[in-house]
Amino acid sequence: MKFKTTLLAIMFCGALTFSCRDTQKEQKELDRQIEEIESVEQVIDSTAEEIHKKAEEVDELIKQLDSI
């Protein structure tokens, strides 16, 4: 009986160890994906700012053309 209890405890510890490793791998993958998403968001924000500046320049040029 003691052997079965010991074996069960060892199996439980082994399962817990592998479960934690999987969780760590999943967390690392999620962190990598979050970093990638944040990088893309920065590019989008930068592009949106550039578009806004160009739109203002175009509006100013249109006003200049209208005044001619």
PDB file of C-alpha atoms in Angstrom:
ATOM      1  CA  MET A   1       0.000   0.000   0.000  1.00  0.00           C
ATOM      2  CA  LYS A   2       2.839   2.369   0.853  1.00  0.00           C
ATOM      3  CA  PHE A   3       4.380   1.695  -2.576  1.00  0.00           C
ATOM      4  CA  LYS A   4       1.145   2.687  -4.342  1.00  0.00           C
ATOM      5  CA  THR A   5       0.883   5.888  -2.315  1.00  0.00           C
ATOM      6  CA  THR A   6       4.497   6.788  -3.078  1.00  0.00           C
ATOM      7  CA  LEU A   7       4.039   5.993  -6.760  1.00  0.00           C
ATOM      8  CA  LEU A   8       0.880   8.103  -6.865  1.00  0.00           C
ATOM      9  CA  ALA A   9       2.697  11.027  -5.214  1.00  0.00           C
ATOM     10  CA  ILE A  10       5.579  10.761  -7.708  1.00  0.00           C
ATOM     11  CA  MET A  11       3.158  10.654 -10.638  1.00  0.00           C
ATOM     12  CA  PHE A  12       1.310  13.700  -9.288  1.00  0.00           C
ATOM     13  CA  CYS A  13       4.555  15.664  -8.889  1.00  0.00           C
ATOM     14  CA  GLY A  14       5.625  14.689 -12.405  1.00  0.00           C
ATOM     15  CA  ALA A  15       2.305  15.775 -13.883  1.00  0.00           C
ATOM     16  CA  LEU A  16       2.479  19.055 -11.980  1.00  0.00           C
ATOM     17  CA  THR A  17       6.019  19.697 -13.228  1.00  0.00           C
ATOM     18  CA  PHE A  18       5.083  19.120 -16.870  1.00  0.00           C
ATOM     19  CA  SER A  19       1.954  21.225 -16.442  1.00  0.00           C
ATOM     20  CA  CYS A  20       4.018  24.135 -15.103  1.00  0.00           C
ATOM     21  CA  ARG A  21       6.461  23.820 -17.991  1.00  0.00           C
ATOM     22  CA  ASP A  22       3.603  23.980 -20.488  1.00  0.00           C
ATOM     23  CA  THR A  23       2.202  27.019 -18.713  1.00  0.00           C
ATOM     24  CA  GLN A  24       5.585  28.741 -18.857  1.00  0.00           C
ATOM     25  CA  LYS A  25       5.903  27.978 -22.576  1.00  0.00           C
ATOM     26  CA  GLU A  26       2.401  29.298 -23.188  1.00  0.00           C
ATOM     27  CA  GLN A  27       3.168  32.446 -21.189  1.00  0.00           C
ATOM     28  CA  LYS A  28       6.369  33.057 -23.161  1.00  0.00           C
ATOM     29  CA  GLU A  29       4.462  32.619 -26.425  1.00  0.00           C
ATOM     30  CA  LEU A  30       1.748  35.010 -25.253  1.00  0.00           C
ATOM     31  CA  ASP A  31       4.379  37.564 -24.212  1.00  0.00           C
ATOM     32  CA  ARG A  32       6.011  37.287 -27.641  1.00  0.00           C
ATOM     33  CA  GLN A  33       2.668  37.782 -29.371  1.00  0.00           C
ATOM     34  CA  ILE A  34       1.870  40.791 -27.189  1.00  0.00           C
ATOM     35  CA  GLU A  35       5.226  42.380 -28.038  1.00  0.00           C
ATOM     36  CA  GLU A  36       4.569  41.783 -31.738  1.00  0.00           C
ATOM     37  CA  ILE A  37       1.099  43.325 -31.486  1.00  0.00           C
ATOM     38  CA  GLU A  38       2.464  46.363 -29.639  1.00  0.00           C
ATOM     39  CA  SER A  39       5.103  46.796 -32.332  1.00  0.00           C
ATOM     40  CA  VAL A  40       2.443  46.729 -35.044  1.00  0.00           C
ATOM     41  CA  GLU A  41       0.342  49.217 -33.057  1.00  0.00           C
ATOM     42  CA  GLN A  42       3.300  51.614 -32.928  1.00  0.00           C
ATOM     43  CA  VAL A  43       3.721  51.375 -36.695  1.00  0.00           C
ATOM     44  CA  ILE A  44       0.004  52.003 -37.195  1.00  0.00           C
ATOM     45  CA  ASP A  45       0.052  55.019 -34.866  1.00  0.00           C
ATOM     46  CA  SER A  46       3.087  56.448 -36.630  1.00  0.00           C
ATOM     47  CA  THR A  47       1.491  55.942 -40.040  1.00  0.00           C
ATOM     48  CA  ALA A  48      -1.761  57.537 -38.863  1.00  0.00           C
ATOM     49  CA  GLU A  49       0.167  60.597 -37.649  1.00  0.00           C
ATOM     50  CA  GLU A  50       1.959  60.892 -40.989  1.00  0.00           C
ATOM     51  CA  ILE A  51      -1.348  60.635 -42.864  1.00  0.00           C
ATOM     52  CA  HIS A  52      -2.877  63.314 -40.650  1.00  0.00           C
ATOM     53  CA  LYS A  53       0.060  65.663 -41.314  1.00  0.00           C
ATOM     54  CA  LYS A  54      -0.169  65.052 -45.066  1.00  0.00           C
ATOM     55  CA  ALA A  55      -3.929  65.682 -44.978  1.00  0.00           C
ATOM     56  CA  GLU A  56      -3.320  69.028 -43.278  1.00  0.00           C
ATOM     57  CA  GLU A  57      -0.732  69.903 -45.938  1.00  0.00           C
ATOM     58  CA  VAL A  58      -3.188  68.985 -48.702  1.00  0.00           C
ATOM     59  CA  ASP A  59      -5.917  71.107 -47.095  1.00  0.00           C
ATOM     60  CA  GLU A  60      -3.533  74.058 -46.931  1.00  0.00           C
ATOM     61  CA  LEU A  61      -2.552  73.628 -50.585  1.00  0.00           C
ATOM     62  CA  ILE A  62      -6.215  73.434 -51.608  1.00  0.00           C
ATOM     63  CA  LYS A  63      -6.896  76.674 -49.736  1.00  0.00           C
ATOM     64  CA  GLN A  64      -3.978  78.305 -51.553  1.00  0.00           C
ATOM     65  CA  LEU A  65      -5.317  77.111 -54.914  1.00  0.00           C
ATOM     66  CA  ASP A  66      -8.799  78.386 -54.104  1.00  0.00           C
ATOM     67  CA  SER A  67      -7.416  81.825 -53.295  1.00  0.00           C
ATOM     68  CA  ILE A  68      -5.766  82.145 -56.716  1.00  0.00           C
TER      69      ILE A  68
END
